[in-house]
Tab-separated table of C-alpha atoms in Angstrom:
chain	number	residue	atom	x	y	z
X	17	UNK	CA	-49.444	-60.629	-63.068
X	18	UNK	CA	-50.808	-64.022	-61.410
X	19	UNK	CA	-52.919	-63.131	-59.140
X	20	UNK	CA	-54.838	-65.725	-56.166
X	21	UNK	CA	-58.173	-63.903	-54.177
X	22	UNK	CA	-59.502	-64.997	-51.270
X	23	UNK	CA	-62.552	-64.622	-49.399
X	24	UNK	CA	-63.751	-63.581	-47.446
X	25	UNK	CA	-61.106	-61.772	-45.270
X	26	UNK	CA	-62.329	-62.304	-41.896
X	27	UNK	CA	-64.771	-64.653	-40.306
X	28	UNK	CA	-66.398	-65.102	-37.404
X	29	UNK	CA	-68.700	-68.095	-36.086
X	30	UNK	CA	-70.278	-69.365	-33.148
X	31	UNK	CA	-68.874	-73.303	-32.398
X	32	UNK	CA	-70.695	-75.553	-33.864
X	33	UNK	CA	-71.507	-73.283	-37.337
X	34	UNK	CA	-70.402	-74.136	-40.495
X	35	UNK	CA	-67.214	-72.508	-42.566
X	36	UNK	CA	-66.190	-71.798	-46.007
X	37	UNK	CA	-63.496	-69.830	-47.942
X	38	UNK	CA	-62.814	-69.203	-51.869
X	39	UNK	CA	-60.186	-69.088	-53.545
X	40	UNK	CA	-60.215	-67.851	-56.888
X	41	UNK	CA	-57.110	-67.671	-59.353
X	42	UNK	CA	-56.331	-65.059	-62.143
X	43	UNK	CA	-55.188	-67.802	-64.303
X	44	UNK	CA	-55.724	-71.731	-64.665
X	45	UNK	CA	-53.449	-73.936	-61.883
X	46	UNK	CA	-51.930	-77.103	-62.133
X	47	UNK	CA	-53.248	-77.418	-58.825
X	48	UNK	CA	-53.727	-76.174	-55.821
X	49	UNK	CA	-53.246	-76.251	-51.960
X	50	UNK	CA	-54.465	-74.986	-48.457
X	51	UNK	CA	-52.397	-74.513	-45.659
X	52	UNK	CA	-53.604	-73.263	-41.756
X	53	UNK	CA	-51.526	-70.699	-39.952
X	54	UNK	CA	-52.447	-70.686	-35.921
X	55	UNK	CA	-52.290	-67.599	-34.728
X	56	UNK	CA	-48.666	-66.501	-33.620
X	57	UNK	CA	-47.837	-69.667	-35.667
X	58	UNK	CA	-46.207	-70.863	-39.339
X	59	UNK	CA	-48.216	-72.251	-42.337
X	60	UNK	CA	-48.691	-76.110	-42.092
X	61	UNK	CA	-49.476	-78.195	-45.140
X	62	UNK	CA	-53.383	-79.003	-45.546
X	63	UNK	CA	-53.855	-81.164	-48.421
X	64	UNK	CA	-53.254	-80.419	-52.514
X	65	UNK	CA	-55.691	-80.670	-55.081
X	66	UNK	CA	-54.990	-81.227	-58.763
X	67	UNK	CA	-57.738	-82.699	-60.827
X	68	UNK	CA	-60.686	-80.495	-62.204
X	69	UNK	CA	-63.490	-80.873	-59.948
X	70	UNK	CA	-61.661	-82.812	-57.602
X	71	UNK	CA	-63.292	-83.183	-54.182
X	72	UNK	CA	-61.304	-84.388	-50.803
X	73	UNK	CA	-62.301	-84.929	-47.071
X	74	UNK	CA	-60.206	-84.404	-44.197
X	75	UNK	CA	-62.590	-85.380	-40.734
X	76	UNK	CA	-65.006	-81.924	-40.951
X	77	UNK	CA	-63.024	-80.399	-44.136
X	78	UNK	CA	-64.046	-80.720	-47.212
X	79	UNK	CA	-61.643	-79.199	-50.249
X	80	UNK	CA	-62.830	-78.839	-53.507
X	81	UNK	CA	-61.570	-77.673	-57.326
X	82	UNK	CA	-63.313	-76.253	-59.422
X	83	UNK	CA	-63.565	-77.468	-63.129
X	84	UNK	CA	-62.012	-74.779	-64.972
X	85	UNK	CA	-58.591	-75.384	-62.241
X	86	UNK	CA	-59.004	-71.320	-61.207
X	87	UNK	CA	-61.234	-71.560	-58.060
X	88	UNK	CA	-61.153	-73.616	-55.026
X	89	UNK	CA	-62.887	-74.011	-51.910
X	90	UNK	CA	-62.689	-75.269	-47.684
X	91	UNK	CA	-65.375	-76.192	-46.008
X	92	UNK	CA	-65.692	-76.718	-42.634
X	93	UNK	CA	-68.337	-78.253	-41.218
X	94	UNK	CA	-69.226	-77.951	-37.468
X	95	UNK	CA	-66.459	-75.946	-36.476
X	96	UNK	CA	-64.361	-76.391	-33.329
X	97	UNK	CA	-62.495	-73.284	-30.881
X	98	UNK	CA	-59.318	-75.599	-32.664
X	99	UNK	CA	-59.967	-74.284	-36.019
X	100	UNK	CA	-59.068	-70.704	-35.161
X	101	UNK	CA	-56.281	-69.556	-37.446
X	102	UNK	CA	-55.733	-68.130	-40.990
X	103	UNK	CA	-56.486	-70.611	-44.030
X	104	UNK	CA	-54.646	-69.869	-47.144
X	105	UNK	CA	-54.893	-71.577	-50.525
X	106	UNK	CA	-51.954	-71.109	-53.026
X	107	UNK	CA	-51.186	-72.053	-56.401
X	108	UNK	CA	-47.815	-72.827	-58.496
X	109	UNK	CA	-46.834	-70.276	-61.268
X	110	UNK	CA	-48.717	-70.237	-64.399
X	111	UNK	CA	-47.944	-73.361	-66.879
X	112	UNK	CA	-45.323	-74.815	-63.881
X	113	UNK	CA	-46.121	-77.274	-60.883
X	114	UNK	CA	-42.975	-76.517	-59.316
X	115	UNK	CA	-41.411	-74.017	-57.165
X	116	UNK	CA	-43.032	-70.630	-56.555
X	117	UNK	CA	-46.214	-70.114	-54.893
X	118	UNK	CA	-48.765	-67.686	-55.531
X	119	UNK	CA	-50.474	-66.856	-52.132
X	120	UNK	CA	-53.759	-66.052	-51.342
X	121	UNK	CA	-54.029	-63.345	-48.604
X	122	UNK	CA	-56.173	-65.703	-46.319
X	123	UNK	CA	-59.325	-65.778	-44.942
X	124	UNK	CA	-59.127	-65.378	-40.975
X	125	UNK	CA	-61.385	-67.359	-38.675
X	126	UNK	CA	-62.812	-67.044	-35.647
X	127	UNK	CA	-64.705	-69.407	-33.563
X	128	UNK	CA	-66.825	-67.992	-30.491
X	129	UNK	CA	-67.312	-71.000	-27.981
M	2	UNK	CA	-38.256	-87.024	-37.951
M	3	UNK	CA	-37.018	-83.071	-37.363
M	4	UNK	CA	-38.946	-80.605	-38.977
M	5	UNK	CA	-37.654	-76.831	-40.848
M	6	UNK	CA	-34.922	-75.284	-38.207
M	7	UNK	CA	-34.810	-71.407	-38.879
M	8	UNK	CA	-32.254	-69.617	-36.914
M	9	UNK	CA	-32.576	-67.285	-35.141
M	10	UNK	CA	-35.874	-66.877	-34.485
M	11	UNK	CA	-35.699	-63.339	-33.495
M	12	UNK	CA	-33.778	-60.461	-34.524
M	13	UNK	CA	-33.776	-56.421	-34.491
M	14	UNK	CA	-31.232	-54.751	-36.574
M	15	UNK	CA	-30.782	-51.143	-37.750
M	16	UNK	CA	-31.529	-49.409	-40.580
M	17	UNK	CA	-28.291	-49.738	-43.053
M	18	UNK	CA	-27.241	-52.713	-41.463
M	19	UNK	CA	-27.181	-56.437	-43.221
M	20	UNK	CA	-28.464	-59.284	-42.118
M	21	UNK	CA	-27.988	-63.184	-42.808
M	22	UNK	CA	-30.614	-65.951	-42.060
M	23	UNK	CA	-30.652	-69.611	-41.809
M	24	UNK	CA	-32.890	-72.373	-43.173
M	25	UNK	CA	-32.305	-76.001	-42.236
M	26	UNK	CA	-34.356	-78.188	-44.281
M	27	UNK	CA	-36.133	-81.701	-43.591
M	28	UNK	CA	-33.540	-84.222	-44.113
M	29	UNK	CA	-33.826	-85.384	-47.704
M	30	UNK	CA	-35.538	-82.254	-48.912
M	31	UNK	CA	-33.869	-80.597	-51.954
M	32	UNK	CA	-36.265	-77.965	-52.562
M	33	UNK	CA	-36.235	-74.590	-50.301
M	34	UNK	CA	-38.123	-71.351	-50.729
M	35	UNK	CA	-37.954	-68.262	-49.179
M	36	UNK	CA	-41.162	-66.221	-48.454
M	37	UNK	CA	-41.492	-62.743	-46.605
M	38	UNK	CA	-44.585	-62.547	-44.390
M	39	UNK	CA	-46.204	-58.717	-43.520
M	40	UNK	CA	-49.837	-57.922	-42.246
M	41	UNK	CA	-50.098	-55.750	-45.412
M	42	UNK	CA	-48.869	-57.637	-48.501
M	43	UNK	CA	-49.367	-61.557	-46.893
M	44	UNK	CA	-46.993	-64.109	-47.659
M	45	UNK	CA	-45.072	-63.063	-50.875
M	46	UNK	CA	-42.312	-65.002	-52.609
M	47	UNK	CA	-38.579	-64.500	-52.331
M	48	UNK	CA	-36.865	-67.122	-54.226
M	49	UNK	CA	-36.749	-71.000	-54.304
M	50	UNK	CA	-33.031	-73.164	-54.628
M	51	UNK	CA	-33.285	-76.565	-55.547
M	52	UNK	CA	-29.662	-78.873	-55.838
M	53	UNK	CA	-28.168	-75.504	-54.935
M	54	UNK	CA	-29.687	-73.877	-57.965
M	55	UNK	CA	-31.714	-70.732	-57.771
M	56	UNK	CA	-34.618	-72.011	-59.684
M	57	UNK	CA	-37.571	-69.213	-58.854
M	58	UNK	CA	-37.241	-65.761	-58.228
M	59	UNK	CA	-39.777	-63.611	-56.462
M	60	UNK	CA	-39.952	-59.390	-57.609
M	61	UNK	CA	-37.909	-58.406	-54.594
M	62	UNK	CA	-34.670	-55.814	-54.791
M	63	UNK	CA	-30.982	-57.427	-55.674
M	64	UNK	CA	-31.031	-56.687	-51.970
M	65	UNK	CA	-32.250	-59.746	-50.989
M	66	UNK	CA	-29.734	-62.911	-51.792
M	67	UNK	CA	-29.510	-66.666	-50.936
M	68	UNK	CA	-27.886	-69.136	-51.405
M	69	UNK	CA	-28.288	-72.854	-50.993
M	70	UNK	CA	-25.088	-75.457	-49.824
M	71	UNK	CA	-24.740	-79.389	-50.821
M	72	UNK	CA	-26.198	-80.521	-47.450
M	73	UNK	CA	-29.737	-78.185	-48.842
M	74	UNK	CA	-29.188	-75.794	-45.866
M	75	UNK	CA	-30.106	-72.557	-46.946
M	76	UNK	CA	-29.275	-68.819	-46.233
M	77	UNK	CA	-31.207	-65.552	-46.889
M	78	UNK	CA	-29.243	-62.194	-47.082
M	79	UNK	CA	-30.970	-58.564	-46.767
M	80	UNK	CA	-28.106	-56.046	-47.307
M	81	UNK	CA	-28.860	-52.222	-46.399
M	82	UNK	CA	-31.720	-52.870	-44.130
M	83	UNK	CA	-34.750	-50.728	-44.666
M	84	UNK	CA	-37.661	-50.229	-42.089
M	85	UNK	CA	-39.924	-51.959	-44.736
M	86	UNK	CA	-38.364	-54.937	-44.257
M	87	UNK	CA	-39.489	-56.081	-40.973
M	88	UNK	CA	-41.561	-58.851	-41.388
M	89	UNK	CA	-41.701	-62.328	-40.631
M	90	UNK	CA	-39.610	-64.459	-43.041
M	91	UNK	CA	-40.102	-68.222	-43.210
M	92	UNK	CA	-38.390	-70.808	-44.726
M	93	UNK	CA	-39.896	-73.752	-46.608
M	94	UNK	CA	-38.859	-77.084	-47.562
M	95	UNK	CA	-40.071	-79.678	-49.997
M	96	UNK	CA	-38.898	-83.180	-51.047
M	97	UNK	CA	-38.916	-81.875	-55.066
M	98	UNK	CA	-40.485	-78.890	-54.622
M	99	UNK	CA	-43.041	-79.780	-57.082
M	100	UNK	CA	-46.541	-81.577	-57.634
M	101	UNK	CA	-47.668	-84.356	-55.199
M	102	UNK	CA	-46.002	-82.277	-51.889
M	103	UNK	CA	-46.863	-79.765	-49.971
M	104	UNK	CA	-44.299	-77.345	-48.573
M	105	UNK	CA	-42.925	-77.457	-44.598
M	106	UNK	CA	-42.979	-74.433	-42.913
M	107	UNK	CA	-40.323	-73.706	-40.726
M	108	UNK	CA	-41.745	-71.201	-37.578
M	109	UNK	CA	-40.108	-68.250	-38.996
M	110	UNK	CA	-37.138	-65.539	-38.450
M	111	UNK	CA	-39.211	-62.611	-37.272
M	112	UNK	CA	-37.007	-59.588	-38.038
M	113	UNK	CA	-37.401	-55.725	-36.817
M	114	UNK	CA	-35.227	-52.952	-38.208
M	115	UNK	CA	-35.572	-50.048	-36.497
């Protein structure tokens, strides 16, 4: 079945290091999005991707998709003790761009002050 | 403008027993999903109603129901509760469900059978 990886699992970095997570999907997405889960918390809504090689900025994160639509990536640059949480891409079932979303399990940060 | 309400936010219940959940959506949102959240399998997939439709359905047992009403509230049902289903279970609402939005996150029904 679809399937969405993520790595890596866990992360851990002093403040002020860089982050980045991949995302890679079994099958080719319509597009794609990231969401942050604080710890003890609910997802919340990052941005969406949808055009091959599409590249967007938020302040310090930077989210990119690949060509081929299957991988994706956050980047984090500088990173803050308010960036702990779990970052989790997901993608819409294959050939659709609505309803269900494949989740990736998340990639869990850290950040050491 | 008020975000996802899930009620209640905690619950235990017995094994056996059934349970019924509740999902109030962003005003104006006619797309909810349903997604079941455990340290060991992540956030999977229950189903998604849209205009009180069930238009997705994740690979969960007949078990698990919902339902969606003309205001887009939305319910979850577990019947026969089974220790394997304590998780958190969050409710998510979008304004088509579709391409261009993201999904709102409501903060959850956490629920413990024991």
């Amino acid at each position: 079945g679809q399937q969405v990886m993520q790595i890596p699992q866990y992360q851990h970095v002093q403040e002020g290091e860089d982050f980045t997570t991949y995302c890679n999907s079994s099958t080719t997405l319509s597009n794609i999005q990231w969401y942050k889960q604080r710890p003890g918390g609910h997802p919340v809504f990052l941005i969406q991707l949808v055009k091959s090689g599409e590249v967007k900025k938020q302040k310090r994160l930077t989210f990119q998709f690949g060509e081929a639509k299957k991988n994706s990536s956050l980047h984090i640059t500088a990173t803050q003790t308010t960036d702990v949480g779990t970052y989790f891409c997901a993608g819409p079932q294959r050939g659709s761009t609505l309803g269900r979303l494949y989740f990736g399990r998340g990639t869990q940060l850290t950040v050491w002050p | 403008k008020a975000g996802v309400t899930q009620t209640p936010r905690y619950l235990i219940k017995t094994r056996g027993q059934q349970v019924t959940l509740s999902c109030s959506p962003i005003s104006g949102h006619r797309s909810v999903s349903w997604y079941q959240q455990t340290p060991g399998q992540g956030l999977q997939f229950l189903f998604e109603y849209f205009s009180e439709t069930q238009r997705n359905k994740g690979n969960f047992p007949g078990r698990f129901s919902g339902r969606q009403f003309s205001n887009s509230r939305s319910e979850m049902n577990v019947s026969t509760l089974e220790l394997g289903d304590s998780a958190l279970y969050l409710c998510a609402s979008s304004p088509l469900g579709g391409l261009g939005y993201g999904y709102t996150f409501g903060s959850g029904t956490r629920l413990t059978v024991v």
